Coordinates of C-alpha atoms in Angstrom, one line a residue:
M1 CA -26.6 -1.3 102.1
Q2 CA -24.8 2.0 102.7
M3 CA -22.2 3.2 100.7
T4 CA -19.6 5.0 102.8
L5 CA -15.9 6.3 102.3
R6 CA -12.9 6.0 105.2
W7 CA -11.8 9.1 106.6
Y8 CA -9.3 10.0 108.7
G9 CA -10.1 13.4 110.1
S10 CA -9.4 16.9 108.9
K11 CA -6.0 17.1 110.3
Y12 CA -4.8 13.6 108.8
D13 CA -6.3 13.2 105.4
T14 CA -5.7 14.9 102.6
V15 CA -9.3 14.2 101.4
T16 CA -12.1 16.5 102.6
L17 CA -15.6 15.7 103.6
K18 CA -16.8 18.3 100.8
Q19 CA -15.4 16.2 98.2
I20 CA -16.6 12.9 99.6
R21 CA -20.3 14.7 100.0
Q22 CA -19.7 15.1 96.0
I23 CA -19.4 11.3 95.3
P24 CA -22.7 10.1 93.9
G25 CA -24.5 7.5 96.3
V26 CA -21.8 8.0 99.2
T27 CA -24.2 9.0 102.2
G28 CA -21.3 8.2 104.9
V29 CA -17.9 8.1 106.3
I30 CA -15.9 5.8 108.3
S31 CA -14.0 7.4 110.4
T32 CA -11.3 7.4 113.8
L33 CA -9.9 9.3 116.2
Y34 CA -6.5 9.2 114.5
G35 CA -3.8 9.8 116.9
T36 CA -5.3 8.2 119.7
A37 CA -3.1 5.4 121.2
P38 CA -4.2 1.7 121.7
G39 CA -5.6 1.6 125.1
E40 CA -6.4 4.7 125.6
A41 CA -9.9 5.4 126.4
W42 CA -11.3 7.7 124.3
E43 CA -13.4 11.0 125.5
L44 CA -16.9 11.0 124.9
E45 CA -16.3 15.1 123.8
D46 CA -14.3 14.1 121.3
I47 CA -16.2 11.6 119.6
L48 CA -19.4 14.0 119.8
A49 CA -16.9 16.4 118.2
L50 CA -15.9 14.1 115.3
K51 CA -19.5 13.4 114.9
K52 CA -20.5 16.9 114.7
E53 CA -17.9 17.4 112.3
I54 CA -19.0 15.1 109.7
E55 CA -22.8 15.8 110.3
D56 CA -22.2 19.3 109.4
A57 CA -20.9 18.2 106.1
G58 CA -23.8 16.1 105.1
L59 CA -22.8 12.9 105.9
Q60 CA -23.5 10.2 108.8
L61 CA -20.7 8.5 110.5
A62 CA -21.6 5.2 109.9
G63 CA -18.9 3.6 112.0
I64 CA -15.3 3.6 113.7
E65 CA -12.0 2.3 111.9
S66 CA -10.3 1.1 114.3
V67 CA -10.7 1.1 117.8
N68 CA -7.3 -0.6 118.3
I69 CA -6.5 -3.1 120.6
H70 CA -3.5 -3.0 122.9
D71 CA -0.9 -5.6 122.5
A72 CA -1.5 -6.5 125.7
I73 CA -4.5 -7.6 125.1
K74 CA -3.5 -9.9 122.4
V75 CA -0.7 -11.2 124.1
G76 CA -2.5 -11.8 127.4
T77 CA 0.0 -10.1 129.5
P78 CA -1.4 -9.1 133.1
D79 CA -1.9 -6.1 132.3
R80 CA -4.5 -6.5 129.7
E81 CA -7.5 -6.0 132.3
R82 CA -6.6 -2.4 132.4
Y83 CA -6.6 -1.9 128.4
I84 CA -10.0 -4.2 128.3
D85 CA -11.6 -1.5 131.0
N86 CA -10.6 1.4 128.7
Y87 CA -11.8 -0.4 125.8
I88 CA -15.0 -1.2 127.6
T89 CA -15.3 2.7 128.3
T90 CA -14.5 3.7 124.5
L91 CA -17.6 1.4 123.7
E92 CA -19.7 2.8 125.9
R93 CA -18.9 6.2 125.2
L94 CA -19.7 5.2 121.5
G95 CA -22.5 3.8 122.5
Q96 CA -23.6 7.4 124.1
A97 CA -22.8 8.7 120.9
D98 CA -25.1 6.6 119.1
I99 CA -22.2 4.8 116.7
H100 CA -23.4 0.9 116.7
M101 CA -20.0 -0.2 114.3
V102 CA -17.0 -1.2 115.3
C103 CA -14.2 -2.5 112.9
Y104 CA -10.9 -3.6 114.9
N105 CA -8.2 -6.3 114.1
F106 CA -6.1 -9.0 115.9
M107 CA -3.1 -8.9 113.9
P108 CA 0.4 -9.0 115.7
V109 CA 3.0 -6.4 115.3
F110 CA 1.9 -5.3 112.0
D111 CA -1.7 -4.5 110.7
W112 CA -0.9 -5.3 107.6
T113 CA 2.1 -5.9 105.2
R114 CA 3.0 -4.8 101.8
T115 CA 6.3 -4.7 100.8
E116 CA 5.7 -1.8 97.9
L117 CA 3.4 1.2 98.6
A118 CA 3.9 2.5 94.6
R119 CA 4.2 0.0 92.4
M120 CA 3.7 1.2 88.7
R121 CA 1.3 -0.3 86.6
P122 CA 1.3 0.0 82.8
D123 CA -1.5 2.5 82.6
G124 CA 0.9 4.8 85.0
S125 CA -1.1 4.7 88.4
T126 CA 0.5 3.2 91.3
V127 CA -0.4 0.8 93.5
L128 CA 0.3 -1.1 96.9
A129 CA 1.5 -4.8 96.3
Y130 CA 3.3 -7.5 98.0
T131 CA 5.7 -10.3 96.9
Q132 CA 6.8 -13.1 99.0
E133 CA 10.1 -12.8 98.3
A134 CA 10.9 -9.6 99.1
V135 CA 9.2 -10.3 102.7
D136 CA 12.0 -13.5 102.8
A137 CA 14.8 -11.1 102.3
L138 CA 13.6 -8.8 104.7
D139 CA 14.9 -8.2 108.2
P140 CA 11.4 -7.2 109.9
E141 CA 12.8 -4.8 111.8
K142 CA 14.0 -3.0 108.5
M143 CA 10.5 -3.9 107.0
F144 CA 9.1 -0.2 107.8
E145 CA 12.2 1.4 106.3
S146 CA 11.9 -0.6 103.0
I147 CA 8.4 1.3 102.4
A148 CA 9.0 4.6 104.5
G149 CA 9.7 6.6 101.4
D150 CA 6.8 6.1 99.6
T151 CA 4.2 7.3 102.2
N152 CA 4.1 10.8 100.5
G153 CA 4.4 12.4 104.0
T154 CA 1.3 10.7 105.7
V155 CA 1.1 8.3 108.8
M156 CA 0.2 4.8 107.4
P157 CA -2.4 3.5 109.7
G158 CA -0.6 0.5 111.7
W159 CA 2.5 1.6 110.7
E160 CA 2.5 4.9 113.1
P161 CA 6.6 5.7 113.3
E162 CA 6.1 5.7 117.6
R163 CA 4.9 1.9 117.3
M164 CA 7.5 0.9 114.5
A165 CA 10.4 2.0 116.7
R166 CA 9.4 -0.8 119.0
I167 CA 9.4 -3.3 116.6
K168 CA 12.4 -5.2 118.4
D169 CA 10.1 -5.2 121.6
L170 CA 7.1 -6.2 120.0
F171 CA 8.7 -9.3 118.7
A172 CA 9.8 -10.3 121.9
M173 CA 6.5 -10.0 123.3
Y174 CA 5.0 -12.3 120.6
K175 CA 7.7 -15.1 121.0
D176 CA 5.5 -17.5 122.9
V177 CA 2.2 -16.6 121.4
D178 CA 0.8 -19.1 118.5
D179 CA -2.1 -19.9 117.0
E180 CA -4.2 -21.2 119.6
K181 CA -3.1 -18.5 122.3
L182 CA -3.8 -15.7 120.2
F183 CA -7.5 -17.3 119.7
A184 CA -7.9 -18.0 123.3
N185 CA -6.7 -14.4 124.0
L186 CA -9.4 -12.8 121.6
Q187 CA -12.2 -15.1 123.1
Y188 CA -11.1 -13.8 126.4
F189 CA -11.0 -10.2 125.1
L190 CA -14.7 -10.8 123.4
E191 CA -16.5 -12.4 126.3
R192 CA -15.6 -9.3 128.3
I193 CA -16.8 -6.2 126.0
M194 CA -20.2 -8.2 124.9
P195 CA -22.1 -7.1 127.5
T196 CA -21.2 -3.7 126.7
C197 CA -21.9 -4.6 123.2
D198 CA -25.4 -6.1 124.3
K199 CA -26.1 -2.8 126.1
Y200 CA -25.4 -0.6 123.8
D201 CA -26.1 -2.5 120.2
I202 CA -22.8 -2.4 118.8
N203 CA -21.4 -4.4 116.4
M204 CA -17.8 -5.6 116.8
A205 CA -16.8 -6.4 113.3
I206 CA -13.2 -8.1 113.1
H207 CA -11.1 -7.2 110.3
P208 CA -9.1 -10.0 108.2
D209 CA -5.2 -10.8 108.8
D210 CA -3.5 -9.4 105.6
P211 CA -1.8 -11.5 103.9
A212 CA -4.1 -14.1 105.2
W213 CA -0.8 -16.1 106.0
S214 CA 2.0 -16.1 108.7
V215 CA 4.6 -13.4 107.7
F216 CA 7.8 -13.3 110.1
G217 CA 6.6 -16.6 112.0
L218 CA 3.9 -14.3 113.5
P219 CA 0.6 -16.1 114.3
R220 CA -2.0 -15.1 111.8
I221 CA -5.5 -16.7 113.1
I222 CA -8.5 -14.2 111.0
I223 CA -7.4 -15.9 107.6
N224 CA -10.0 -18.4 106.0
K225 CA -13.6 -19.9 106.1
A226 CA -12.8 -22.6 109.0
N227 CA -10.9 -19.8 111.3
I228 CA -13.4 -17.1 111.2
L229 CA -16.5 -19.3 111.7
R230 CA -15.2 -20.6 114.7
M231 CA -14.6 -16.9 116.0
T232 CA -18.4 -16.4 115.4
Q233 CA -19.0 -19.5 117.4
M234 CA -16.7 -19.5 120.2
V235 CA -18.3 -16.2 121.5
D236 CA -21.6 -17.2 119.7
N237 CA -23.5 -13.3 120.1
P238 CA -24.5 -11.9 117.3
H239 CA -22.9 -8.5 117.9
N240 CA -19.6 -10.4 117.3
G241 CA -19.3 -10.1 113.9
V242 CA -17.2 -9.8 111.2
T243 CA -15.8 -7.0 108.3
F244 CA -15.5 -9.0 105.2
C245 CA -12.4 -7.3 103.4
S246 CA -12.5 -9.4 100.0
G247 CA -9.0 -7.8 99.7
S248 CA -7.8 -9.5 102.5
Y249 CA -9.4 -12.7 102.6
G250 CA -8.4 -13.1 98.6
T251 CA -5.0 -12.8 99.3
N252 CA -5.2 -16.3 99.9
L253 CA -6.8 -17.9 96.3
E254 CA -8.0 -20.9 98.0
N255 CA -10.7 -18.7 99.8
D256 CA -14.3 -18.6 98.2
L257 CA -15.0 -15.2 98.7
P258 CA -18.9 -15.5 97.8
D259 CA -19.2 -19.1 99.8
M260 CA -17.4 -17.4 102.7
I261 CA -20.0 -14.3 102.8
R262 CA -22.9 -17.1 102.3
S263 CA -21.3 -18.9 105.3
L264 CA -21.5 -15.7 107.3
K265 CA -25.1 -14.5 107.1
G266 CA -26.1 -12.4 110.0
R267 CA -22.2 -11.6 111.2
I268 CA -21.0 -9.6 108.3
H269 CA -21.5 -6.0 109.7
F270 CA -19.2 -4.2 107.4
A271 CA -17.6 -4.4 104.1
H272 CA -14.4 -3.7 102.2
V273 CA -14.5 -4.6 98.8
R274 CA -11.8 -4.0 96.1
N275 CA -10.0 -6.3 93.8
L276 CA -6.5 -7.7 93.6
K277 CA -4.4 -8.8 90.5
F278 CA -2.1 -11.7 91.0
N279 CA 1.1 -12.1 89.1
S280 CA 2.1 -15.3 90.9
P281 CA 0.0 -17.0 94.3
T282 CA 2.6 -14.9 96.6
D283 CA 3.2 -11.8 94.3
F284 CA 0.0 -9.3 94.4
E285 CA -0.9 -5.9 93.1
E286 CA -4.3 -3.9 94.7
S287 CA -5.8 -3.1 91.0
A288 CA -9.1 -0.8 90.2
H289 CA -12.0 -2.1 91.4
L290 CA -13.3 -3.4 88.2
S291 CA -13.7 -7.2 87.7
S292 CA -11.6 -7.2 84.6
D293 CA -9.1 -5.2 85.6
G294 CA -8.1 -8.0 88.3
T295 CA -8.6 -11.6 89.6
F296 CA -11.8 -11.6 91.2
D297 CA -15.5 -11.1 90.2
M298 CA -17.1 -8.3 91.9
Y299 CA -20.3 -8.8 90.6
E300 CA -20.3 -12.3 92.5
I301 CA -19.2 -10.9 96.0
M302 CA -21.6 -8.1 95.8
R303 CA -24.4 -10.5 94.5
A304 CA -23.4 -12.7 97.7
L305 CA -24.1 -9.5 100.1
Y306 CA -27.2 -9.1 98.6
D307 CA -28.5 -12.5 98.9
I308 CA -27.6 -12.5 102.7
G309 CA -29.7 -9.5 103.0
F310 CA -26.6 -7.4 104.1
T311 CA -27.6 -3.7 104.9
G312 CA -24.7 -2.6 107.1
P313 CA -22.2 0.0 105.8
I314 CA -19.4 -0.8 102.6
R315 CA -17.0 1.1 101.3
P316 CA -14.5 0.9 98.5
D317 CA -11.0 -0.3 99.9
H318 CA -7.9 0.9 98.8
G319 CA -7.6 2.4 95.4
R320 CA -4.8 3.4 93.0
M321 CA -3.0 6.4 92.9
I322 CA -4.2 8.1 89.3
W323 CA -4.2 11.6 87.8
D324 CA -1.0 12.8 89.5
E325 CA -3.1 12.7 92.8
V326 CA -0.4 12.9 96.0
A327 CA -2.1 10.9 99.2
M328 CA -1.6 8.3 101.7
P329 CA -0.9 5.2 99.2
G330 CA -4.3 3.5 98.9
Y331 CA -6.4 6.5 100.2
G332 CA -6.6 9.0 97.6
L333 CA -10.0 10.7 96.5
Y334 CA -10.2 9.8 92.6
D335 CA -10.0 6.0 92.5
R336 CA -11.9 5.5 95.6
A337 CA -14.9 7.5 93.9
L338 CA -14.9 5.5 90.9
G339 CA -14.9 2.4 93.3
A340 CA -17.6 3.3 95.0
T341 CA -20.0 4.3 91.7
Y342 CA -18.7 0.9 90.0
L343 CA -19.9 -0.9 93.1
N344 CA -23.4 0.9 93.5
G345 CA -23.7 0.4 90.1
L346 CA -23.3 -3.6 90.7
W347 CA -25.5 -3.3 93.5
E348 CA -28.5 -1.3 91.6
A349 CA -28.2 -4.2 88.7
I350 CA -28.4 -6.8 91.1
E351 CA -31.4 -5.2 93.4
K352 CA -33.2 -4.9 89.4
Q353 CA -32.4 -8.3 88.6
H354 CA -34.4 -10.0 91.6
R355 CA -37.2 -7.5 91.5
K356 CA -38.1 -9.0 88.3

């Protein structure tokens, strides 16, 4: 595996490439052309400029997270062909730039949902958190307003102001879309792009829905073992794979994370590894990566990745805000650096154990 950190670009991220370069064991970043609109074809010169900036800092651009999917593709409107064509153009240009992994999601309206961006923990750190009771009490059109004050002046991915301004229209777009229609539209999209992925050896790594159940009545399909296996089998191509995010699949305590990893051998192209602490099945907060700080056995998750021969990029996912850092919630430097070091330590121990 290759340890990486997500980086939003010098115009958007409080964390610098110089700082990332100093984290032991981190050799790459996962980035994107943050600020591009879903459905827009990326320019090759912009991709190459991003790649050069990262390489000049002594790191590798290990993959893209995300090339966002336009809602017309998810809903299946008549104009989806134009947006799929643009997506294919972007994939071609990424391939020409020698970039071979793209993380994306197929979530309607909200890319992810949290009800708090700065829940205070007993140790004084703050974390992202979710409570179903809070969601049930909210008007979905007011969802962004409920958390906007805790963004620390940053633009949260999936919660861009211009997108949030269209919430009412977006809900109207999805009113006739259920799980089966969303699956069908995902299959159509994947069948259209796979020839390009084959040509340029691009691994598509779908990110799970977060949380792993319907929110505000919207369909959610990438939520459990049965559904993710259905996704890989309906377009049975090794380039059609997944981002295994322990924190997203783990929102549903019925998901056996190590078992899911082993069932997806050969199809996990990217991994997000983080821990959650549950106060109830529908009230959770993002803890430190350490097993004892949350609910998941991080050793078993990393061992399952090792056992299937995972060689792709991995990153510590959301971190706590610690040591008075002010950054995009979940994406500060300090706790993610601790997480990367911890995960590297687990991997080293597992490797040495297997050598014996």
